[in-house]
């Protein structure tokens, strides 16, 4: 019997670039809550996806010389893309929506028309400052010293025909909704919305554009595309089958809980409710505006000693460790500072030392003292009562925190009990009890209490570290019925004669110093290989350097190396040249095939990863950004740079 439905969503991310740890943070938080609700017996629908339209994506695709659809396909579906990332990170989403999916596109056109037919969308003129070279409209406040903030050129007053949504007429109802307890959390965001947006007066919202084409066309007025936020927000209902027949469970799952970053609370708590009001649909159950992961005083960046690629971090430290860190380190509603050091310290302290150690010590003792299976005889002691009491009460505390969107507090509660269990080992000194056969029943009680505590903690850790918990259950011989949510409230659900199995260490300790040095080489090539002050050279010395134009025939990643790409090049000599280059963090190999590059071809060959590398490819580097030098493809292979 399920307890009802629970529909939870992440923002749909822009596939304009690779996702970073901030995106992973929101998705892991949502996944953890979805897994928690499933565990409690809810019928959960968890949705994530990608927001694929808009000018920014159109421009990025143009810069790469591909169509916008091809550009987003690669980032979303390609190797190491967004879908791969969520698979790797064990994200349990039930659906994945792309706003370029046909069913979504046609549903958006219907929704736009509905709003128009209702009179909530009208045609007007968009007035603003226009930068002709950039083809961009700006408001007065967006300008930089009165000029275009992008290119710095002069702007002019201009008008563009556009559709507007009557947001202003929903201000009263939206304010009442914002003030409804539980709708927008954390509560601090409610005043932010009311003071910053409602009180100054809501203006009607421009919901169509004519200045670019990569969007969903307004079907009754060609030339206009639907504003990307109307397109994007509606994903939450089209993904359930609203105005389309791809799915049929809108009635079953709507309304949703929307997990979003604080910067887009405004769209979800003001604009989206107003659109839903206009469509006469129920309001979202909740909008939760989580905080940001910050680094280097605010900006996520690869250049300043922090690796922020969730793919890389998951592969190196384990998905569960990264998931745990994200949920344990930062309170969900506030901002927090991300650092690789904090990540490694947290894994070592909590997962390796506290939880992992408790598990491995307990299993090792049951094996050593009882051959792996506990006897039925027991001898309780008053010394057990605190641990047994804490473990028995844990599920209640945990549920209160999880229901209150406080996964960090829930984890703190679990780890308090884990620490208590480690202390219990020191207090009961099983190694002393083991010396006296008369104390075997007492020793069995101590072991059982430890296994029970581990079992309850493991059930509750499942939403955070699902894979490791499954392995812990195997080691502790926990039968299926003793893994359930219900059984987490019962101390004593393990069979009396439980038997354990030795397993691999769940969370190996990480050498902090060594890892930080390693991560530094990945993320700050410019700093790691600081260039000496350039000394003057003569023209003859310069002429000694042979720079040859080459065509990339093939390019591939190198096993066991996260940095290197292996190139096969046509250097015009008729013999293929092989060069290894440490740029794998910046390029996908398939994107480089056919490119015209420059190599220094009179360096002595070097052995790299067991093979000869004959030369060096030239790149341009600044502030952690790296660009392989590429020439116009008309330049022939073998041309000498002079
Ligand atoms: O805004 N810390 O997409 P987006 C924590 N397509 N979370 C972060 C973060 C950080 N530093 N950086 C990003 C969009 N996020 C729209 C959404 S929804 C209908 C459309 C997370 O790719 C956070 O959840 O810019 C934020 O709201 C989201 O990624 C923005 O992702």
XYZ file of C-alpha atoms and ligand atoms in Angstrom:
673
model
C 0.000 0.000 0.000
C 1.543 3.303 -0.962
C 1.035 6.447 1.032
C 0.104 8.692 -1.867
C 1.981 10.348 -4.695
C 4.983 12.619 -4.521
C 6.154 14.546 -7.579
C 9.529 16.268 -7.329
C 11.527 18.138 -9.963
C 14.939 19.716 -10.507
C 15.382 22.764 -12.720
C 15.915 21.744 -16.305
C 19.524 22.689 -16.925
C 20.866 24.651 -19.893
C 22.947 22.347 -22.065
C 25.173 25.232 -23.074
C 28.238 23.733 -21.416
C 29.292 20.804 -19.260
C 27.463 20.756 -15.926
C 29.477 21.497 -12.789
C 29.263 20.526 -9.152
C 26.522 23.117 -8.458
C 24.160 21.379 -10.869
C 25.087 18.037 -9.341
C 24.322 19.472 -5.904
C 20.718 20.278 -6.786
C 20.181 16.993 -8.587
C 21.651 14.935 -5.738
C 19.495 16.811 -3.197
C 16.390 16.112 -5.260
C 17.402 12.504 -5.770
C 17.973 12.027 -2.057
C 14.492 13.349 -1.266
C 12.927 11.232 -4.012
C 14.661 8.111 -2.689
C 13.604 8.973 0.836
C 9.954 9.320 -0.158
C 10.059 6.062 -2.114
C 11.558 4.347 0.901
C 8.703 5.686 3.052
C 6.195 4.134 0.671
C 5.187 7.034 -1.586
C 4.526 6.606 -5.282
C 7.246 9.004 -6.453
C 7.746 10.666 -9.795
C 11.105 12.377 -10.082
C 11.697 14.566 -13.128
C 14.809 16.238 -14.441
C 15.804 17.393 -17.902
C 17.302 20.064 -20.101
C 16.249 23.546 -21.199
C 17.490 23.609 -24.748
C 16.178 26.725 -26.467
C 17.285 30.339 -26.433
C 19.725 32.801 -27.819
C 22.699 31.681 -25.761
C 22.561 28.148 -27.095
C 21.973 29.438 -30.608
C 25.121 31.548 -30.339
C 27.261 28.794 -28.844
C 26.234 26.401 -31.595
C 27.057 29.019 -34.212
C 30.497 29.514 -32.681
C 31.125 25.779 -32.985
C 29.781 25.688 -36.521
C 27.004 23.185 -35.822
C 23.221 23.393 -35.701
C 21.719 24.173 -32.275
C 20.064 20.749 -32.176
C 23.339 18.965 -32.871
C 25.059 21.109 -30.290
C 22.584 20.239 -27.534
C 22.336 16.588 -28.583
C 26.042 16.212 -27.953
C 25.927 17.849 -24.514
C 22.789 16.023 -23.423
C 23.118 12.590 -25.013
C 26.810 12.417 -25.991
C 29.489 10.425 -24.202
C 30.141 12.008 -20.818
C 27.096 14.255 -21.359
C 24.309 15.182 -18.962
C 22.421 11.898 -19.156
C 25.652 9.977 -18.630
C 26.484 12.129 -15.642
C 23.171 11.405 -13.935
C 23.570 7.712 -14.661
C 27.040 7.744 -13.188
C 25.827 9.618 -10.114
C 23.069 7.091 -9.519
C 20.287 9.625 -10.015
C 16.957 7.817 -9.871
C 14.913 10.148 -12.057
C 11.832 8.497 -13.519
C 11.667 10.867 -16.489
C 14.003 13.109 -18.395
C 12.501 15.891 -20.472
C 14.230 17.816 -23.228
C 12.442 20.965 -24.311
C 13.200 20.019 -27.909
C 11.102 16.841 -27.504
C 8.209 16.944 -29.974
C 5.480 16.389 -27.394
C 6.762 19.311 -25.335
C 7.045 21.632 -28.348
C 3.462 21.052 -29.458
C 2.162 21.304 -25.880
C 3.892 24.678 -25.454
C 2.199 25.968 -28.587
C -1.155 24.892 -27.184
C -0.420 26.457 -23.800
C 0.646 29.740 -25.423
C -2.550 29.797 -27.461
C -4.674 29.036 -24.384
C -3.148 31.992 -22.543
C -3.717 34.153 -25.617
C -7.337 33.029 -26.090
C -7.976 33.772 -22.445
C -6.765 37.320 -22.967
C -3.770 36.886 -20.670
C -1.350 37.230 -23.559
C -1.599 40.300 -25.775
C 0.481 41.827 -28.532
C 2.424 44.937 -27.722
C 5.780 46.566 -28.275
C 8.959 45.770 -26.445
C 10.818 49.014 -25.833
C 14.422 49.094 -24.892
C 17.959 49.950 -25.840
C 19.134 48.049 -28.870
C 22.682 47.115 -29.792
C 22.649 46.513 -33.535
C 25.900 44.504 -33.880
C 24.859 42.222 -31.011
C 21.179 42.161 -32.062
C 20.303 42.514 -28.394
C 17.757 44.477 -26.415
C 18.816 45.854 -23.048
C 17.002 47.703 -20.332
C 18.428 50.982 -19.050
C 19.692 49.318 -15.895
C 21.507 46.568 -17.785
C 23.662 49.021 -19.725
C 27.303 49.508 -18.787
C 27.993 53.245 -18.642
C 25.168 53.761 -21.115
C 26.632 51.304 -23.613
C 26.038 47.689 -24.588
C 27.238 45.531 -21.672
C 28.435 42.847 -24.110
C 30.454 44.770 -26.667
C 30.687 48.271 -25.201
C 29.267 49.941 -28.315
C 26.556 52.567 -28.497
C 22.935 51.511 -28.192
C 19.816 53.161 -29.605
C 16.178 53.365 -28.525
C 14.219 50.718 -30.336
C 10.925 48.940 -30.347
C 10.141 45.361 -31.252
C 6.738 43.808 -31.661
C 6.210 41.220 -28.934
C 3.637 39.326 -26.919
C 3.136 40.105 -23.250
C 1.707 38.055 -20.405
C -0.544 39.925 -17.930
C 1.620 39.133 -14.927
C 0.546 42.381 -13.275
C -3.032 41.220 -12.926
C -1.953 38.237 -10.804
C 0.088 40.220 -8.269
C -2.483 39.955 -5.461
C -3.059 36.244 -5.828
C 0.659 35.548 -6.141
C 1.370 37.527 -2.990
C -1.249 35.525 -1.084
C 0.333 32.337 -2.353
C 3.810 33.475 -1.320
C 2.456 34.144 2.149
C 0.920 30.671 2.411
C 3.045 28.756 4.932
C 5.038 25.977 3.313
C 4.673 27.204 -0.276
C 8.071 28.877 -0.552
C 10.964 27.686 1.583
C 13.230 28.481 3.253
C 10.955 31.198 4.667
C 13.654 33.843 4.261
C 12.954 33.758 0.525
C 9.337 34.839 1.024
C 10.234 38.352 2.120
C 12.859 38.571 -0.586
C 10.178 37.897 -3.217
C 7.612 40.230 -1.717
C 9.996 43.121 -1.049
C 12.021 42.882 -4.251
C 9.356 41.992 -6.782
C 5.769 42.254 -5.560
C 6.002 45.541 -3.642
C 7.735 47.534 -6.412
C 4.871 46.353 -8.678
C 4.783 43.432 -11.075
C 5.018 44.427 -14.706
C 3.630 42.429 -17.587
C 6.165 39.983 -18.927
C 7.444 39.911 -22.483
C 6.871 36.311 -23.590
C 7.944 36.241 -27.226
C 11.047 37.166 -29.182
C 11.713 37.932 -32.808
C 15.449 38.577 -32.571
C 16.455 34.920 -32.794
C 14.933 31.723 -34.094
C 16.111 28.895 -31.813
C 12.903 28.491 -29.861
C 9.371 27.186 -30.124
C 7.514 29.158 -32.799
C 4.276 30.887 -31.847
C 2.132 28.882 -34.251
C -0.369 31.643 -34.928
C 2.269 34.302 -35.541
C 5.354 33.024 -37.365
C 8.490 35.017 -36.670
C 7.829 35.015 -32.937
C 9.351 32.358 -30.705
C 8.087 31.633 -27.197
C 10.160 33.220 -24.427
C 12.441 30.563 -23.064
C 11.144 30.735 -19.472
C 7.526 30.064 -20.515
C 8.829 27.148 -22.566
C 11.036 25.935 -19.698
C 8.690 26.282 -16.709
C 5.914 24.450 -18.509
C 8.125 21.360 -18.691
C 6.862 20.440 -15.248
C 3.384 19.800 -16.615
C 4.116 18.698 -20.182
C 6.318 15.926 -18.743
C 3.190 14.525 -17.103
C 1.184 14.672 -20.304
C -0.484 18.074 -19.987
C -1.701 19.084 -23.458
C -0.014 16.076 -25.030
C -0.507 12.352 -25.179
C 3.076 11.238 -24.564
C 2.199 10.693 -20.884
C -1.112 10.401 -19.104
C -0.482 10.995 -15.442
C -0.935 14.706 -14.944
C -4.019 14.090 -12.799
C -2.157 11.544 -10.735
C 1.036 13.425 -9.898
C 0.442 17.171 -10.182
C 1.128 19.356 -8.145
C 4.886 19.191 -7.712
C 7.613 20.070 -5.282
C 10.119 22.194 -7.234
C 13.716 22.109 -6.066
C 15.539 25.097 -7.565
C 18.556 27.295 -6.941
C 17.878 30.599 -5.181
C 18.524 32.669 -8.320
C 15.520 31.191 -10.094
C 13.072 31.256 -7.201
C 11.506 34.359 -8.768
C 10.555 32.429 -11.899
C 9.153 29.520 -9.925
C 7.374 31.373 -7.129
C 5.977 34.326 -9.097
C 5.838 33.792 -12.864
C 5.075 30.068 -12.837
C 2.191 30.336 -10.353
C 0.711 33.180 -12.402
C 0.836 31.049 -15.562
C -0.771 28.171 -13.681
C -3.462 30.532 -12.364
C -4.186 31.644 -15.885
C -4.449 27.996 -16.977
C -6.712 27.350 -13.963
C -4.414 24.629 -12.667
C -3.489 23.829 -9.047
C -0.462 25.608 -7.565
C 2.840 23.767 -6.970
C 2.964 22.126 -3.544
C 6.228 23.782 -2.733
C 9.139 25.713 -4.194
C 12.364 25.099 -2.312
C 15.138 27.590 -3.121
C 18.424 25.955 -2.191
C 21.663 27.881 -1.672
C 24.696 28.092 -3.916
C 27.988 26.323 -3.765
C 30.558 29.062 -3.904
C 34.221 29.070 -4.543
C 36.864 31.717 -4.835
C 34.517 34.266 -3.341
C 31.529 33.398 -5.430
C 32.424 32.173 -8.830
C 32.824 28.550 -9.830
C 36.049 28.324 -11.712
C 38.491 25.658 -12.721
C 41.482 27.895 -12.507
C 41.915 28.443 -8.788
C 42.753 25.101 -7.273
C 39.349 23.457 -7.264
C 38.146 20.702 -9.508
C 34.434 21.186 -9.958
C 33.734 18.534 -12.568
C 31.290 16.103 -10.915
C 32.158 13.429 -13.449
C 35.787 13.512 -12.508
C 35.151 13.763 -8.762
C 32.682 10.855 -8.826
C 35.091 8.674 -10.713
C 38.000 9.458 -8.474
C 36.367 9.393 -5.032
C 33.271 7.300 -5.626
C 29.768 8.451 -6.378
C 28.486 7.785 -2.877
C 31.287 9.755 -1.251
C 30.554 12.766 -3.427
C 26.809 12.476 -2.873
C 27.315 12.205 0.865
C 29.660 15.168 0.985
C 27.245 17.401 -0.916
C 24.377 16.619 1.423
C 26.382 16.622 4.655
C 28.629 19.610 4.183
C 26.106 22.320 3.354
C 22.740 23.222 4.869
C 20.370 23.021 1.910
C 18.883 26.470 2.275
C 22.161 28.417 2.599
C 25.232 29.064 0.505
C 28.370 27.069 1.214
C 31.995 27.080 0.114
C 33.053 24.173 -1.999
C 36.623 22.956 -1.844
C 38.400 19.751 -2.714
C 40.008 19.816 0.709
C 36.640 19.867 2.466
C 35.495 16.996 0.256
C 38.440 14.773 1.143
C 38.353 15.648 4.835
C 34.664 14.851 5.022
C 35.080 11.480 3.295
C 37.915 10.562 5.640
C 36.271 11.723 8.852
C 32.722 10.446 8.411
C 32.725 7.704 5.842
C 36.134 6.081 6.287
C 36.649 6.643 10.029
C 33.176 6.657 11.559
C 30.802 4.599 9.450
C 33.221 2.429 7.447
C 35.310 1.667 10.469
C 32.335 0.761 12.627
C 31.178 -1.660 9.976
C 34.545 -3.266 9.305
C 35.446 -3.577 13.000
C 32.090 -5.133 13.864
C 32.146 -7.615 10.994
C 35.772 -8.531 11.793
C 34.912 -9.159 15.460
C 31.879 -11.332 14.677
C 34.085 -13.351 12.349
C 36.910 -13.599 14.847
C 34.910 -14.363 17.987
C 32.007 -16.369 16.539
C 33.171 -17.632 13.154
C 30.779 -15.204 11.490
C 27.456 -16.340 13.035
C 26.084 -15.066 16.354
C 24.878 -17.636 18.874
C 21.360 -17.204 20.285
C 22.408 -16.747 23.930
C 22.381 -13.147 25.159
C 23.238 -11.173 28.234
C 21.981 -7.605 28.352
C 23.624 -4.914 30.446
C 22.591 -1.405 31.537
C 25.563 -0.188 29.488
C 23.527 -0.999 26.347
C 20.579 1.222 27.070
C 21.897 4.523 25.728
C 22.956 3.119 22.361
C 19.813 0.996 22.008
C 17.660 3.993 22.937
C 19.397 6.304 20.474
C 19.270 3.820 17.604
C 15.619 3.067 18.297
C 14.681 6.759 18.265
C 16.770 7.642 15.234
C 14.168 7.089 12.535
C 11.819 9.623 14.124
C 14.454 12.358 14.249
C 15.616 11.574 10.752
C 12.098 11.668 9.299
C 11.400 15.028 10.908
C 14.519 16.498 9.274
C 13.997 14.882 5.889
C 10.364 15.998 5.776
C 11.594 19.479 6.655
C 14.073 19.509 3.710
C 17.027 19.378 6.077
C 19.068 16.431 4.831
C 22.173 17.775 6.543
C 20.478 17.604 9.957
C 19.174 14.131 9.188
C 22.743 13.003 8.486
C 24.003 14.640 11.653
C 21.467 12.613 13.620
C 22.565 9.384 11.935
C 26.239 10.091 12.568
C 25.616 10.917 16.182
C 24.398 7.367 16.636
C 27.315 5.982 14.608
C 29.770 7.831 16.858
C 27.933 6.530 19.900
C 28.342 2.990 18.568
C 32.088 3.480 18.114
C 32.270 4.705 21.693
C 30.228 1.677 22.793
C 32.966 -0.586 21.412
C 35.548 1.213 23.518
C 33.297 0.989 26.607
C 32.375 -2.671 26.279
C 35.898 -3.810 25.230
C 34.833 -6.898 23.256
C 38.473 -8.078 23.051
C 38.492 -8.435 26.856
C 35.092 -10.219 26.890
C 36.405 -12.623 24.265
C 39.097 -13.947 26.593
C 36.509 -15.477 28.942
C 34.149 -18.160 27.535
C 31.610 -17.412 30.294
C 31.256 -13.930 28.773
C 30.273 -15.221 25.320
C 26.550 -14.362 25.784
C 27.539 -10.849 26.796
C 29.896 -10.566 23.838
C 27.085 -11.772 21.547
C 24.812 -9.043 22.904
C 27.424 -6.376 22.228
C 27.904 -7.624 18.672
C 24.172 -7.803 18.064
C 23.646 -4.261 19.319
C 26.381 -3.039 17.011
C 24.946 -4.869 14.008
C 21.492 -3.508 14.786
C 22.792 0.035 15.040
C 24.612 -0.380 11.739
C 21.469 -1.797 10.163
C 19.273 1.119 11.228
C 21.888 3.689 10.197
C 22.346 1.940 6.860
C 18.624 1.982 6.076
C 18.566 5.711 6.705
C 21.736 6.342 4.712
C 20.323 4.624 1.634
C 18.889 7.758 -0.001
C 22.351 9.354 0.271
C 24.744 6.499 -0.472
C 22.611 3.777 -2.061
C 25.330 1.593 -3.510
C 27.489 1.470 -0.389
C 24.469 0.694 1.767
C 23.636 -2.300 -0.402
C 27.194 -3.533 0.151
C 26.968 -2.910 3.893
C 23.770 -4.977 4.052
C 25.571 -7.880 2.399
C 28.429 -7.700 4.909
C 26.052 -7.567 7.884
C 23.845 -10.377 6.582
C 20.749 -8.178 6.710
C 17.722 -9.957 5.231
C 15.343 -8.079 2.921
C 12.621 -7.547 5.532
C 15.130 -5.913 7.886
C 16.068 -3.280 5.276
C 12.635 -1.654 5.156
C 11.587 1.742 6.399
C 9.228 0.132 8.914
C 12.010 -2.006 10.320
C 14.181 1.076 10.902
C 11.880 1.952 13.803
C 12.396 -1.403 15.480
C 15.547 -2.244 17.396
C 15.862 -6.023 17.151
C 14.731 -6.737 13.598
C 17.882 -8.702 12.705
C 17.579 -12.455 13.284
C 19.281 -13.502 16.529
C 21.622 -15.868 14.688
C 22.612 -13.372 12.005
C 25.753 -14.221 10.055
C 28.186 -11.738 8.566
C 30.552 -11.837 5.587
C 33.858 -10.080 5.153
C 33.762 -7.542 2.325
C 35.851 -4.854 0.753
C 36.434 -1.618 2.631
C 33.498 0.611 1.733
C 35.306 3.938 1.964
C 39.110 3.769 1.795
C 40.992 6.597 3.481
C 42.372 9.218 1.125
C 45.803 10.786 1.461
C 44.834 14.462 1.624
C 48.166 16.035 0.689
C 48.766 13.696 -2.206
C 45.283 14.178 -3.583
C 45.397 17.933 -3.369
C 48.661 17.940 -5.284
C 47.128 15.682 -7.897
C 43.985 17.815 -8.234
C 46.083 20.912 -8.573
C 47.845 19.525 -11.623
C 44.436 18.890 -13.183
C 42.879 22.235 -12.606
C 45.635 24.787 -12.717
C 48.057 23.922 -15.484
C 49.172 27.516 -15.745
C 50.024 27.690 -12.064
C 51.461 24.182 -11.807
C 53.842 24.777 -14.667
C 54.582 28.440 -14.039
C 56.506 29.890 -16.914
C 59.837 31.512 -16.193
C 60.242 35.162 -17.057
C 60.723 35.242 -20.842
C 64.374 36.072 -21.603
C 65.130 37.856 -24.879
C 66.193 35.612 -27.773
C 67.765 36.369 -31.130
C 66.031 35.891 -34.442
C 68.434 33.012 -35.163
C 67.394 31.290 -31.976
C 63.736 31.758 -32.890
C 64.411 30.342 -36.352
C 65.641 27.122 -34.790
C 62.110 26.300 -33.689
C 60.367 24.333 -36.431
C 56.625 25.014 -36.288
C 54.710 22.864 -38.743
C 51.071 22.972 -39.777
C 49.420 19.563 -39.268
C 45.979 18.063 -39.929
C 44.464 15.918 -37.195
C 43.861 12.459 -38.699
C 42.775 10.827 -35.461
C 42.508 11.796 -31.830
C 41.648 9.600 -28.853
C 41.745 9.534 -25.074
C 44.530 7.612 -23.377
C 43.736 4.817 -20.931
C 44.948 5.503 -17.383
C 45.536 9.166 -18.148
C 42.994 11.839 -17.369
C 45.052 14.558 -19.021
C 46.394 13.168 -22.267
C 44.970 12.963 -25.754
C 46.781 10.981 -28.422
C 46.952 12.564 -31.876
C 47.800 11.055 -35.258
C 48.772 13.884 -37.564
C 49.464 14.549 -41.190
C 52.481 16.896 -41.136
C 52.856 16.944 -44.932
C 55.889 14.628 -44.881
C 54.015 11.558 -46.028
C 54.707 9.800 -42.714
C 52.184 9.993 -39.939
C 53.299 11.847 -36.808
C 52.152 10.864 -33.307
C 51.917 13.433 -30.524
C 50.487 13.234 -27.010
C 49.067 16.427 -25.603
C 47.804 17.137 -22.072
C 44.555 18.790 -23.070
C 41.955 16.089 -22.352
C 40.263 18.267 -19.764
C 39.510 20.875 -22.371
C 38.488 18.989 -25.493
C 36.519 15.998 -26.556
C 38.812 14.047 -28.926
C 36.182 13.602 -31.636
C 35.767 17.387 -31.859
C 39.389 17.774 -32.983
C 39.464 15.353 -35.897
C 40.104 17.183 -39.173
C 41.298 20.373 -37.471
C 44.356 22.274 -38.649
C 46.822 22.634 -35.791
C 50.398 23.727 -35.177
C 53.144 21.467 -33.822
C 56.719 22.047 -32.834
C 58.360 19.273 -34.844
C 62.050 19.474 -34.010
C 61.934 18.537 -30.338
C 63.498 15.202 -29.422
C 60.782 12.488 -29.136
C 59.599 11.746 -25.568
C 58.134 8.548 -24.168
C 54.645 9.050 -22.804
C 52.406 6.246 -21.520
C 54.797 3.728 -23.063
C 54.798 5.278 -26.546
C 56.867 7.905 -28.346
C 55.448 11.406 -28.619
C 57.106 13.149 -31.538
C 56.656 16.852 -30.998
C 54.410 19.263 -29.161
C 51.098 20.837 -30.115
C 50.771 24.548 -29.477
C 48.011 25.926 -27.294
C 47.086 29.286 -25.828
C 46.545 29.409 -22.099
C 45.245 32.023 -19.697
C 43.621 31.838 -16.256
C 42.977 28.149 -16.513
C 41.426 28.403 -19.965
C 43.184 26.540 -22.727
C 42.678 26.749 -26.480
C 44.471 24.540 -28.946
C 45.960 26.709 -31.679
C 43.940 26.115 -34.826
C 44.412 27.642 -38.250
C 42.105 28.162 -41.164
C 41.548 24.775 -42.783
C 42.773 26.169 -46.092
C 46.360 26.173 -44.750
C 48.003 22.982 -46.082
C 49.662 20.302 -43.956
C 53.422 20.753 -43.900
C 53.335 24.558 -44.185
C 56.061 26.075 -42.011
C 55.271 28.905 -39.619
C 57.858 31.607 -40.042
O 18.673 28.290 -14.712
N 25.439 26.120 -6.548
O 19.494 26.426 -15.798
P 20.994 26.351 -15.275
C 24.313 25.432 -6.385
N 17.481 26.443 -17.445
N 23.479 25.155 -7.389
C 23.802 25.569 -8.602
C 24.981 26.291 -8.857
C 25.829 26.568 -7.743
N 26.964 27.230 -7.871
N 25.037 26.580 -10.162
C 23.906 26.021 -10.725
C 18.566 27.383 -15.525
N 23.169 25.420 -9.785
C 17.264 27.215 -16.276
C 16.271 26.560 -15.360
S 13.862 25.551 -14.826
C 12.360 25.630 -15.505
C 14.923 26.354 -15.948
C 21.897 24.714 -9.972
O 21.654 25.325 -16.122
C 20.779 25.412 -9.232
O 19.777 24.475 -8.943
O 21.579 27.693 -15.187
C 20.317 26.407 -10.268
O 19.027 26.906 -10.054
C 20.385 25.583 -11.520
O 21.554 24.763 -11.340
C 20.515 26.475 -12.743
O 20.839 25.716 -13.837
